[in-house]
Coordinates of C-alpha atoms in Angstrom, one line a residue:
X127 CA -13.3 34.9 -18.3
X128 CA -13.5 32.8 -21.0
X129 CA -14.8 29.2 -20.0
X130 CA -15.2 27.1 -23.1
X131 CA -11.8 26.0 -23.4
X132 CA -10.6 22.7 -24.7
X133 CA -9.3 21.7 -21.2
X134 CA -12.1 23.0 -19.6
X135 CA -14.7 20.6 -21.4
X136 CA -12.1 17.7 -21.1
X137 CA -11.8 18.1 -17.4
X138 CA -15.9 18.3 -17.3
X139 CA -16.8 15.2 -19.1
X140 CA -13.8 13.7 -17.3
X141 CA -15.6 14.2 -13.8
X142 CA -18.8 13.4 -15.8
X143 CA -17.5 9.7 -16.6
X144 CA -15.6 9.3 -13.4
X145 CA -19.2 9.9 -11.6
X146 CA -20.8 8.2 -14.1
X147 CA -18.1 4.7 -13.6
X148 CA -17.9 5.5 -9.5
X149 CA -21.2 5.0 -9.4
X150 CA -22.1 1.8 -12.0
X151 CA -19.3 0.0 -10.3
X152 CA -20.5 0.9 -6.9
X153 CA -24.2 -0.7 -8.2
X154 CA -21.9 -3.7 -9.6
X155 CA -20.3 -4.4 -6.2
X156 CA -17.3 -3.8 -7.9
X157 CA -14.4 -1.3 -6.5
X158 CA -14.5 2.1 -8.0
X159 CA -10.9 1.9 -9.4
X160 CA -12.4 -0.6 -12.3
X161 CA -15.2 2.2 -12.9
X162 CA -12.7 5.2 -13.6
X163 CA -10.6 2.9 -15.7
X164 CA -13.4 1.4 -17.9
X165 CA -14.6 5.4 -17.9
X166 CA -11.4 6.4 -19.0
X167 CA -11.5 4.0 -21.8
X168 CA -14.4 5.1 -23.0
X169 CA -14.3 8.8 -23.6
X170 CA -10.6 8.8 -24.3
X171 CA -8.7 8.9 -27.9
X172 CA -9.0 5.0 -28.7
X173 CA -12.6 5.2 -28.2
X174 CA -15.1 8.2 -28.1
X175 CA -12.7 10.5 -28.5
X176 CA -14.3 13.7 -25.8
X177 CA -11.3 14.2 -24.2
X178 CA -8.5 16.3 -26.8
X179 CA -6.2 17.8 -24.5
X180 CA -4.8 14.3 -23.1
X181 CA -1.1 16.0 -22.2
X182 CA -2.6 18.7 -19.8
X183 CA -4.8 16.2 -18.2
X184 CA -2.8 14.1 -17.0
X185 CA -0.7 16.8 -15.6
X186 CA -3.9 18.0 -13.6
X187 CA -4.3 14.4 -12.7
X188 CA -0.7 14.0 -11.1
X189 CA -2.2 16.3 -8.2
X190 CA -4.2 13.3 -7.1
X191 CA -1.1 11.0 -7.0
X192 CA 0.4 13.5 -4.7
X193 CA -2.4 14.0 -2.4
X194 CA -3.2 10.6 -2.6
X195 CA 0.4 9.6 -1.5
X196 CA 0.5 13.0 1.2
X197 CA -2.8 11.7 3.0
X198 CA -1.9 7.9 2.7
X199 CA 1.8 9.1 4.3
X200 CA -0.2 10.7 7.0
X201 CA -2.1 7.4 8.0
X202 CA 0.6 5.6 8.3
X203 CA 2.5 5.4 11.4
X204 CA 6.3 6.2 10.4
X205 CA 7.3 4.3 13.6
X206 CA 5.6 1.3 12.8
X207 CA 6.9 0.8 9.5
X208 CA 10.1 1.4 10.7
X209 CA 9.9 -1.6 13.2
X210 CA 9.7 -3.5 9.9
X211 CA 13.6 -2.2 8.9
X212 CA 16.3 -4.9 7.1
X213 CA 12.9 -6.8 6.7
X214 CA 11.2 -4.8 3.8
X215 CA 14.2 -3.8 2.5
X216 CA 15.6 -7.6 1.7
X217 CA 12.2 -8.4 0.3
X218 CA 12.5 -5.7 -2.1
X219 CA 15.6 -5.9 -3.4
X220 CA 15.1 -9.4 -3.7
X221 CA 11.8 -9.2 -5.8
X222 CA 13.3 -6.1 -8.4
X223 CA 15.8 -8.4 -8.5
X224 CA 14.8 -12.0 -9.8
X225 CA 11.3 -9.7 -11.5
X226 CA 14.2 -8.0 -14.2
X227 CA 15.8 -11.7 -14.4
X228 CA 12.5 -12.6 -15.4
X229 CA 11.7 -9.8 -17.7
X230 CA 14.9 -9.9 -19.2
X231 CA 14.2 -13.9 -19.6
X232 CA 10.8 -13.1 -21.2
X233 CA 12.0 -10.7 -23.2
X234 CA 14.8 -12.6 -24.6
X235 CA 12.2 -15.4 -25.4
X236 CA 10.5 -12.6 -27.6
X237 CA 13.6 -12.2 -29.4
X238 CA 14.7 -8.9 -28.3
X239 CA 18.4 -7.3 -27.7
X240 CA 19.7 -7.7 -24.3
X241 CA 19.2 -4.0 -23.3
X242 CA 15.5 -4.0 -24.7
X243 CA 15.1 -7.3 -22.4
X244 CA 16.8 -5.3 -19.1
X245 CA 14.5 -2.5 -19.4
X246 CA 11.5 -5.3 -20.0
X247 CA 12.5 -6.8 -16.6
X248 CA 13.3 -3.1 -15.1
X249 CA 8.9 -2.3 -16.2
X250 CA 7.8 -5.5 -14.9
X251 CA 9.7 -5.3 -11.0
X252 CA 7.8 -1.8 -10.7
X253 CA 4.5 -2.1 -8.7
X254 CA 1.7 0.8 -8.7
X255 CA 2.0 2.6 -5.4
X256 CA -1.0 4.7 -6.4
X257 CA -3.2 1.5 -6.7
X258 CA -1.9 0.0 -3.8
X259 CA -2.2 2.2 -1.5
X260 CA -5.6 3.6 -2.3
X261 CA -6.3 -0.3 -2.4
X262 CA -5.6 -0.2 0.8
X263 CA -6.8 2.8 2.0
X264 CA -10.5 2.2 0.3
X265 CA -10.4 -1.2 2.5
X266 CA -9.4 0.7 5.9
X267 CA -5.9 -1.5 6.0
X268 CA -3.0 0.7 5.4
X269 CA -2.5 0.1 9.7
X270 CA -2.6 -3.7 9.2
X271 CA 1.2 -5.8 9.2
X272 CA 0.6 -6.7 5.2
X273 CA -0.5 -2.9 4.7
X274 CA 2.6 -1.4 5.7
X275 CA 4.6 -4.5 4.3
X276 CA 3.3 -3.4 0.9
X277 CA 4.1 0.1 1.8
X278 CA 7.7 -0.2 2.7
X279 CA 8.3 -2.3 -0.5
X280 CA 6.7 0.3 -2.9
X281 CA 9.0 2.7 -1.1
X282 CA 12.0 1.0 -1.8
X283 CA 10.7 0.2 -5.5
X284 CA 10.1 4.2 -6.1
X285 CA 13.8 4.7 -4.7
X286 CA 14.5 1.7 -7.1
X287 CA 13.5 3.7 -10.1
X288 CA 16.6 5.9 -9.6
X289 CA 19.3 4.0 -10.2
X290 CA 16.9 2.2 -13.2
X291 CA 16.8 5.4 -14.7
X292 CA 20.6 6.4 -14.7
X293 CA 21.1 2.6 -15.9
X294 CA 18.7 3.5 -18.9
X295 CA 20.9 6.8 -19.7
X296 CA 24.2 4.6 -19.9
X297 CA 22.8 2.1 -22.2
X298 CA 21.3 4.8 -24.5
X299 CA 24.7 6.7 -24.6
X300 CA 23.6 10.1 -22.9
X301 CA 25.4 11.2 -19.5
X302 CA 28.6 9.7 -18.1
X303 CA 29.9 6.4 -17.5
X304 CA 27.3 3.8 -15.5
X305 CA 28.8 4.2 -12.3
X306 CA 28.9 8.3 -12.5
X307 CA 25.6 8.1 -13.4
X308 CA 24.7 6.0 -10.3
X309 CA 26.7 7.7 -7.9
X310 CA 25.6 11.4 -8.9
X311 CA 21.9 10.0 -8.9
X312 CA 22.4 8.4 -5.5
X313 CA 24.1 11.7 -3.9
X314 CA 21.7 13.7 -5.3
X315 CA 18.3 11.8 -3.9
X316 CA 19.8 11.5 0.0
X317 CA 20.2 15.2 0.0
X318 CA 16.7 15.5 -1.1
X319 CA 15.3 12.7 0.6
X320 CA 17.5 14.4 3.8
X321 CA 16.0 17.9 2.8
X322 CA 12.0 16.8 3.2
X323 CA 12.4 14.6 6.2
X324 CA 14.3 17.3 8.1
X325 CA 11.6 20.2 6.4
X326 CA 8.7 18.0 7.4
X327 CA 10.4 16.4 10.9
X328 CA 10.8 19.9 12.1
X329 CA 9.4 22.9 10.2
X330 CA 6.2 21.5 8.8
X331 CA 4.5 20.6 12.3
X332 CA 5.5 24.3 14.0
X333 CA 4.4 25.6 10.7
X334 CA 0.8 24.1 10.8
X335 CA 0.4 25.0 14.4
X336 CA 1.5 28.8 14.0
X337 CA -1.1 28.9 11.0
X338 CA -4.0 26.6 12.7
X339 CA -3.1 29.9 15.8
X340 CA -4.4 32.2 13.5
X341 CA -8.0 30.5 12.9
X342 CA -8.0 30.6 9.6
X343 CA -9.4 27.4 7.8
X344 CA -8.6 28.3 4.5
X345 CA -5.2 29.2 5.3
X346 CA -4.1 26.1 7.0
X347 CA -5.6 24.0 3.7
X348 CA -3.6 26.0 1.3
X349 CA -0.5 25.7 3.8
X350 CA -1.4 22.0 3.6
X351 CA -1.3 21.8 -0.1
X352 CA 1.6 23.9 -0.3
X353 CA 3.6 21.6 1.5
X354 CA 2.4 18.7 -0.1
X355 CA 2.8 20.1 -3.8
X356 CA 6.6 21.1 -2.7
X357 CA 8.1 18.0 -1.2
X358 CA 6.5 16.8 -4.6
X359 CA 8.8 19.2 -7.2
X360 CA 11.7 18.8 -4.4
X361 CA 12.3 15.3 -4.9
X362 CA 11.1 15.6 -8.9
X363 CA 13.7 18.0 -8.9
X364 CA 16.3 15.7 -7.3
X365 CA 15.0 12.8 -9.7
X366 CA 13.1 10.4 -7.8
X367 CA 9.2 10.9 -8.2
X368 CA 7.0 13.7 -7.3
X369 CA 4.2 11.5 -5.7
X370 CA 7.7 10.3 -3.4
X371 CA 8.2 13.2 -1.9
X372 CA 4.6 13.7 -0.5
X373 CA 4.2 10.0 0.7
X374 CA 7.4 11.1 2.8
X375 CA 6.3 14.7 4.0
X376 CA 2.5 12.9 5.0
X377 CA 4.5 9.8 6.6
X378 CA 6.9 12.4 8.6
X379 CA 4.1 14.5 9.4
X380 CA 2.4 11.8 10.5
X381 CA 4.7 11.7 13.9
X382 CA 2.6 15.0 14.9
X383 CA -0.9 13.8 16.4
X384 CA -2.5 16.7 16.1
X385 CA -1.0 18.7 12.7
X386 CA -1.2 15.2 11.1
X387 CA -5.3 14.6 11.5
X388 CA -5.8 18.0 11.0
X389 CA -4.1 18.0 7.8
X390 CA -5.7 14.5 6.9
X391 CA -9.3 15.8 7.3
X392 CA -8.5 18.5 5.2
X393 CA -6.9 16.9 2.1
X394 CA -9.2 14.3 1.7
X395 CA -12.0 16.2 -0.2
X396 CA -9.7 17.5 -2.8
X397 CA -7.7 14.1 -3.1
X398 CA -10.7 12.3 -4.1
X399 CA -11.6 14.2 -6.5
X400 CA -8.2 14.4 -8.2
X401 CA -7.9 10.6 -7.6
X402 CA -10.8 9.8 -9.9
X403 CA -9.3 11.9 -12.5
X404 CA -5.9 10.1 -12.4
X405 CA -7.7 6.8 -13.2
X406 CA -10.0 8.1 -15.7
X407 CA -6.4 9.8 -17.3
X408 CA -4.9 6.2 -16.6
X409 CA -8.2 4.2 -18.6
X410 CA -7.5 6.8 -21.5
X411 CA -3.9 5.1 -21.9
X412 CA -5.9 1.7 -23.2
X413 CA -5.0 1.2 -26.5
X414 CA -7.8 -1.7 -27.6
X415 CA -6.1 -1.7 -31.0
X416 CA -2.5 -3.0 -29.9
X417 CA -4.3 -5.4 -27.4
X418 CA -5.8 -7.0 -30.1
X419 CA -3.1 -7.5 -32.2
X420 CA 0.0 -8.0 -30.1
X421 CA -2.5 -10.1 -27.7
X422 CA 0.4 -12.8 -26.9
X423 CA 2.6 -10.7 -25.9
X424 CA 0.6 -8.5 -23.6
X425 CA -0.8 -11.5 -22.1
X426 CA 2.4 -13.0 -21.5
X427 CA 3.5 -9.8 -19.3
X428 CA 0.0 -10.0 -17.6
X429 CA 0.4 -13.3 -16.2
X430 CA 4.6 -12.5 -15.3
X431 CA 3.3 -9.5 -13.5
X432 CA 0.7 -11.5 -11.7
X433 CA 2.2 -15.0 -10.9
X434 CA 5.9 -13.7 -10.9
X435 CA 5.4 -11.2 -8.4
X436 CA 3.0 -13.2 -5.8
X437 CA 5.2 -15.7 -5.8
X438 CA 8.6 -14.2 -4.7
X439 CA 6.5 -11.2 -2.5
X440 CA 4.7 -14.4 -1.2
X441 CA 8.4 -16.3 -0.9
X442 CA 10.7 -14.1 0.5
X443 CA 7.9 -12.7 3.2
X444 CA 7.7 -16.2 4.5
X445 CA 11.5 -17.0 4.6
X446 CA 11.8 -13.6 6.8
X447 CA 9.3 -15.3 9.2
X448 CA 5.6 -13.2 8.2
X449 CA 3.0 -15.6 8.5
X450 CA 1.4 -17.3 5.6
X451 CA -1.8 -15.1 5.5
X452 CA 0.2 -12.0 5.6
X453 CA 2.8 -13.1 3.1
X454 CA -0.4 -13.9 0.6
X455 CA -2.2 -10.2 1.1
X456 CA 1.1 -8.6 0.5
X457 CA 1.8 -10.5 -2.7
X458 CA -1.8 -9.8 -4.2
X459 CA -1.7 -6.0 -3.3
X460 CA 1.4 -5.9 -5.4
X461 CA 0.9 -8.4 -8.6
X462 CA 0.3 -4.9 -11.1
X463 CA 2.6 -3.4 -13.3
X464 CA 3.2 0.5 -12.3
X465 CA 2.8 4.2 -13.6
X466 CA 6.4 4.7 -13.4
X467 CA 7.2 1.4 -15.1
X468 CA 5.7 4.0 -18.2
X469 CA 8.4 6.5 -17.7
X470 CA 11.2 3.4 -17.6
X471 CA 10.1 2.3 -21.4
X472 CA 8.9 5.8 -22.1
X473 CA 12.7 6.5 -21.8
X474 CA 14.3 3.7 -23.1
X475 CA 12.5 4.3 -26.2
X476 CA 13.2 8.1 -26.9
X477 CA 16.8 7.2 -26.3
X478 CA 16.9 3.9 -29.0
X479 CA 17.4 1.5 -25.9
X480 CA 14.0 -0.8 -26.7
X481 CA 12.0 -0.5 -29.5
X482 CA 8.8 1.8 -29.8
X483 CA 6.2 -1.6 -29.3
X484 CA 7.7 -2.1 -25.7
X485 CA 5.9 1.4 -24.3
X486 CA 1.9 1.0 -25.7
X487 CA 3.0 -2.9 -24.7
X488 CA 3.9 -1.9 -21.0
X489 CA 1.1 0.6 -20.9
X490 CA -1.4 -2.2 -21.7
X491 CA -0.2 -4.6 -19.5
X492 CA 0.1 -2.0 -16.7
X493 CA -3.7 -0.7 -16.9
X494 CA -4.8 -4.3 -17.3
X495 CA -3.1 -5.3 -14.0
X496 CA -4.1 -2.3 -12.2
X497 CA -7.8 -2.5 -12.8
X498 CA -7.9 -6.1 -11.4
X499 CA -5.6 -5.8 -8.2
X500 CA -8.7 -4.7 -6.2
X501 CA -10.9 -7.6 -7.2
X502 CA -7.9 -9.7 -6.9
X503 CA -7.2 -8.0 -3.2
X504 CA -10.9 -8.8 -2.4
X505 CA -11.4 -12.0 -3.4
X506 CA -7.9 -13.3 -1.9
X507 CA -9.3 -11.7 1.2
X508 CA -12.2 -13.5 1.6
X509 CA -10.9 -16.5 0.4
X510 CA -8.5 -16.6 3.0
X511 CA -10.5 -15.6 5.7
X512 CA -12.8 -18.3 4.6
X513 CA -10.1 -20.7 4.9
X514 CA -8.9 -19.7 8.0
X515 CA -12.2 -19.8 9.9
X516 CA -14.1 -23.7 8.4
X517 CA -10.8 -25.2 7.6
X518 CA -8.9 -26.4 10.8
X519 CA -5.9 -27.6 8.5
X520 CA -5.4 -23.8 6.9
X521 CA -6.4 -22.4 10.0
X522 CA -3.4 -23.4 11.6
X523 CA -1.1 -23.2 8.1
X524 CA -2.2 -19.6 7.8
X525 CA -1.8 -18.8 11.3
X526 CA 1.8 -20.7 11.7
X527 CA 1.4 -23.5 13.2
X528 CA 5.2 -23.6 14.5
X529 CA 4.5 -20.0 16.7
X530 CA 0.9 -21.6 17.8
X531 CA 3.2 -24.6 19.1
X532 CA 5.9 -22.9 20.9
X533 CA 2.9 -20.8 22.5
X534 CA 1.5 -23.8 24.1
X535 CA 3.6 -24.2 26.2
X536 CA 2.8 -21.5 28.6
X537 CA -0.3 -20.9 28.3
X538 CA -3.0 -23.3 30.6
X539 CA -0.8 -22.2 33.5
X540 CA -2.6 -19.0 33.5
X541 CA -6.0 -18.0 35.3
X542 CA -7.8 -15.3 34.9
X543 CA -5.5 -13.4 33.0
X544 CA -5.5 -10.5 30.1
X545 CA -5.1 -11.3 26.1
X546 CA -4.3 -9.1 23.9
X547 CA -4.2 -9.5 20.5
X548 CA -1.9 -7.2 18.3
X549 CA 1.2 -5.8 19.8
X550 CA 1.5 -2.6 17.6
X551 CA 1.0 1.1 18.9
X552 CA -2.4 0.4 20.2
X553 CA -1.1 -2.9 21.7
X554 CA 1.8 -1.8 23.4
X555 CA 0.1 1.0 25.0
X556 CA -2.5 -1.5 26.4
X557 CA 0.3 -3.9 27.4
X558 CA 1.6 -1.3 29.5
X559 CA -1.1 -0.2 31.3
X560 CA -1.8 -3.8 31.9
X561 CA 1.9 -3.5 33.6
X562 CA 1.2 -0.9 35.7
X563 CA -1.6 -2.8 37.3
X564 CA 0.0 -5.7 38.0
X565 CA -2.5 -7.4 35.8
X566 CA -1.2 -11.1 34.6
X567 CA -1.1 -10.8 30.4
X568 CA -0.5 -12.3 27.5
X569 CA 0.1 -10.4 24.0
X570 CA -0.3 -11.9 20.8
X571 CA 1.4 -11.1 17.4
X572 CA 2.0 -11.9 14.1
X573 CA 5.1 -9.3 13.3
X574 CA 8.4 -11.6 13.3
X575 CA 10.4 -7.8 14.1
X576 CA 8.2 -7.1 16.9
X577 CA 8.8 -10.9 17.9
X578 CA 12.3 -10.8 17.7
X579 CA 12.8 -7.3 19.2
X580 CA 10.6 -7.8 22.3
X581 CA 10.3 -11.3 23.2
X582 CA 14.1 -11.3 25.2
X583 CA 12.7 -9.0 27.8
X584 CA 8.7 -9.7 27.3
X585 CA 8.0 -13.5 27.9
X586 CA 4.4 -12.8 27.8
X587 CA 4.4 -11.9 23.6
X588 CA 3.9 -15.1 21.8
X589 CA 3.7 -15.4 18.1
X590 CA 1.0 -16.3 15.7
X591 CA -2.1 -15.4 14.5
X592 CA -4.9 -13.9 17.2
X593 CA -7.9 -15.4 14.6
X594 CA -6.2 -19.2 14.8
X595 CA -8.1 -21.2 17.6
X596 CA -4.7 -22.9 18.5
X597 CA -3.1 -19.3 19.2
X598 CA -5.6 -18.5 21.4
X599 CA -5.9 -22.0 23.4
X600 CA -2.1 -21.5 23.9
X601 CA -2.7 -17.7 25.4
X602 CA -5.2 -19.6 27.4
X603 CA -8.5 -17.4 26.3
X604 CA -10.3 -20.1 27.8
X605 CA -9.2 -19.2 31.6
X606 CA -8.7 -15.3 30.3
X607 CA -10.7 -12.5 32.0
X608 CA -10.5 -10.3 29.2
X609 CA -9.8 -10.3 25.8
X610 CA -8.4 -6.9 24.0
X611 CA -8.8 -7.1 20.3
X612 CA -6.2 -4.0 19.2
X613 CA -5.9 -5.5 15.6
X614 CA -5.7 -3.0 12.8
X615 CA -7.6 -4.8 10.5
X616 CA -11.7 -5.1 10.7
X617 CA -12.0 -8.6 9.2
X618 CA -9.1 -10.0 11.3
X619 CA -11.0 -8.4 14.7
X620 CA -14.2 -9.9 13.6
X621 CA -12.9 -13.5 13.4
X622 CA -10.8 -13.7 16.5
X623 CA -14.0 -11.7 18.3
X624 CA -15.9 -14.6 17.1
X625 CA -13.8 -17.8 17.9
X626 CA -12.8 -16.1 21.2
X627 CA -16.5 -15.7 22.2
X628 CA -16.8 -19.5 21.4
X629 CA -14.0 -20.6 22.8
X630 CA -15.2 -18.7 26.4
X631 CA -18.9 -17.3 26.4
X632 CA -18.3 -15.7 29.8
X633 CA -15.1 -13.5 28.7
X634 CA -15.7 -9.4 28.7
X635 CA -14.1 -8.5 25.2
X636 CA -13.1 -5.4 23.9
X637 CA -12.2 -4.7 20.5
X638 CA -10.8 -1.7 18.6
X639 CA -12.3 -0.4 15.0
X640 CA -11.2 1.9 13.0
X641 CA -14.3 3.2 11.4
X642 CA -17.8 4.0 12.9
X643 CA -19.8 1.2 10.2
X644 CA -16.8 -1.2 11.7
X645 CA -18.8 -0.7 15.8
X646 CA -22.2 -2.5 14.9
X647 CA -20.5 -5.3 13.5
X648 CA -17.9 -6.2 16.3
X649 CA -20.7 -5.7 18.9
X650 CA -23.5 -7.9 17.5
X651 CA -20.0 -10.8 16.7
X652 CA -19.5 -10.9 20.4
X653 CA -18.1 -7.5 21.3
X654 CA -19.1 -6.1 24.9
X655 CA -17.3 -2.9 24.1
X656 CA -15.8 -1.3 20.7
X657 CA -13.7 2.0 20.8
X658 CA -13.3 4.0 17.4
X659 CA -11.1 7.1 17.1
X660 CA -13.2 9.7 16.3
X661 CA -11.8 12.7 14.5

């Protein structure tokens, strides 16, 4: 067997720099994303020139997307983010929408045609799921209210690129009239869409099991990436993304306890590895020439991707009711430009729609925006968390001061009563045993669909944020005989451990985490007891 093969060397000093960047942005304090990137840049055509057989590469690399997507799927409760429902999906529309009115306004500025400026504005509404997510998933908050906010939007954007793509073939001339091209597209993705979620709903879990029966391991892990890999070319084949199709088999799949963590802890050694080469393939994109002269323009695109996009994320979140602090960590974890904003100007090049400066321009602009998100995520994180904790004036803005209000109502007439802070799975199952106790409770929350759902026939859910001192004087923590900290998100349990060991030393409080480093942390805060799944 021959092993000096061009590909073979490239996928070598790939792993080599992606190693090499892990690891100097791990020493940097800086997330590894930036290190595969920078690596990329370095060994790829613009710069050292190692890697030759770019094409194949990035094929090899479109594995990691789909694992990525399959495990991140599998994390992510599919009844959870379906309690989010008209929500996510107004937000979205809303944000492609007024993002192409301002592409197509930046392009015109720029003096470009009216279809070169739609497909501008088509690029720029497109958000990385792949960065995103693992954004997410690298900071253990794809459970928390903003993670599967951000989820349900990149959903809808990938379903977005659909119709963007049929729009794309009417303007260039190629296929039928714009509205056969739409309606065709449209049939054709439900009956794929409807094709995985039945497949993975009802064949993929019995499947697993019958194969797990057998005992053996290596069996069930290439059942595992067979099923992933083919709800990938299902929905490619249907026209929506590959990466799609596995985010939707995972997120199905993730309905089955058992097949679901089994598959998880199976996947995850292979989908790290093909993660790093996806960004080291995505760094080897950066063209350092066109940066430097079309500067301007890719600037201009950077800052619309970043300030557009927090802004109406950040906008429309808070006129559906999320609170402040959620409405902000949803708009950071989207401000990039995404891979398949490359295959929208890809295309409306090859077919004469935009001229051949829009592509290496989005491309730029996209890797730029994609290597910063993390820092961006981070810093916005503690920044707000900062804010929320020394400042009493954004403690109660980020918290809502409106549901801390209405809350106060009710709560000094309690004594000796149960709080519980986050009404999601692990929330509502608490709440109910509570019930069956005959324990007096309150529940907190900051999801306005939970709110509005359950508060008609729950009077003991109030809404706001469980960190906010005035949220938890109105659940009365300070007459409470326990506090139950079932919030998805480590930094968010930390603070409202903390305030509500100030606000009543005597309390017994017991907190969930969702990793084993997370325990030490919530115990020495004020935690008399911390329970972690443990696969």
């Amino acid at each position: 067997m021959e092993l000096g093969t061009e590909l073979f060397d490239d996928i070598v000093v790939i792993l080599v720099a992606a190693g090499a960047g892990g690891l100097g942005a791990r020493l940097l304090r800086l997330p590894p994303i930036i290190g595969y990137l920078v690596a990329g840049a370095i060994v790829g055509p613009q710069a050292l020139a190692l890697v030759t057989e770019l094409e194949d590469v990035q094929t090899l690399a479109e594995f990691g997307v789909i694992l990525l997507l399959f495990a991140v799927g599998v994390e992510i409760s599919l009844s959870d983010l379906r309690r989010l429902g008209w929500r996510v999906l107004v937000a979205s529309v809303g944000q492609i929408t007024l993002t192409i009115g301002v592409g197509y306004g930046i392009g015109t500025a720029l003096g470009w045609d009216a279809r070169a400026s739609l497909v501008a504005g088509m690029a720029l509404s497109l958000s990385s799921t792949m960065v995103a997510l693992k954004t997410l998933n690298d900071r253990g908050e794809l459970g928390t209210l903003h993670g599967r906010m951000a989820a349900g939007m990149l959903l809808v954007q990938d379903l977005a690129f659909v119709p963007m793509m049929a729009v794309i073939a009417a303007l260039g001339g190629e296929g039928d009239s714009l509205a056969a091209e739409l309606a065709i597209s449209a049939a054709k993705a439900a009956v794929i869409l409807a094709g995985v979620w039945f497949i993975g709903s009802l064949g993929l879990p019995w499947l697993l099991k019958r194969v797990a029966l057998v005992g053996a391991r290596e069996s069930f892990v290439v059942t595992v990436m067979a099923a992933a890999l083919g709800a990938a070319a299902l929905t490619s084949w249907g026209g929506l993304s590959a990466p799609l199709g596995a985010f939707i088999a995972g997120l199905v799949l993730s309905e089955s306890d058992w097949a679901g963590r089994r598959a998880l802890s199976e996947v995850i050694p292979v989908r790290d590895v093909f993660a790093a080469l996806f960004f080291v393939s995505l760094g080897m994109l950066t063209d350092v020439g066109f940066l430097a002269s079309h500067l301007g323009e890719v600037a201009l695109f950077i800052g619309a991707s970043i300030v557009v996009k927090f802004f109406l994320i950040h906008t429309l979140t808070r006129a559906l009711g999320y609170l402040p602090d959620t409405a902000a960590r949803t708009g950071f974890l989207m401000i990039q430009i995404g891979e398949f904003s490359f295959i929208v100007a890809g295309t409306a090049v090859a077919l004469g729609v935009a001229g051949e400066d829009l592509l290496p321009l989005i491309i730029t602009a996209a890797v730029v925006t994609m290597g910063i998100t993390p820092g961006f995520v981070a810093v916005a994180s503690k920044t707000l968390t900062s804010l929320r904790t020394r400042s009493t004036f954004f403690e109660r803005h980020l918290a809502g001061a409106e549901g801390a209000e209405s809350a106060l109502q009710r709560g000094p007439a309690l004594q000796g009563h149960v709080v519980v802070a986050g009404y999601g799975r692990v929330g509502a199952f608490i709440v109910q045993e509570i019930r069956e106790l005959g324990l007096p409770y309150v529940a907190i929350e900051s999801d306005p669909a939970i709110i509005s759902r359950e508060t008609a026939e729950n009077d003991s859910l109030i809404y706001g944020d469980a960190t906010n001192d005035a949220v938890l004087t109105a659940a009365g923590v300070q007459h409470a005989q326990l506090f139950v900290a079932a919030l998805p998100e480590h930094v968010s349990a930390l603070v409202a451990v903390q305030h509500v060991r100030r606000l009543n030393p005597e309390i017994r409080i017991v907190s969930r985490a969702g990793r084993q480093e997370e325990v030490r942390a919530l115990e020495e805060t004020g935690a008399d007891a911390v329970v972690w799944p443990e696969l």
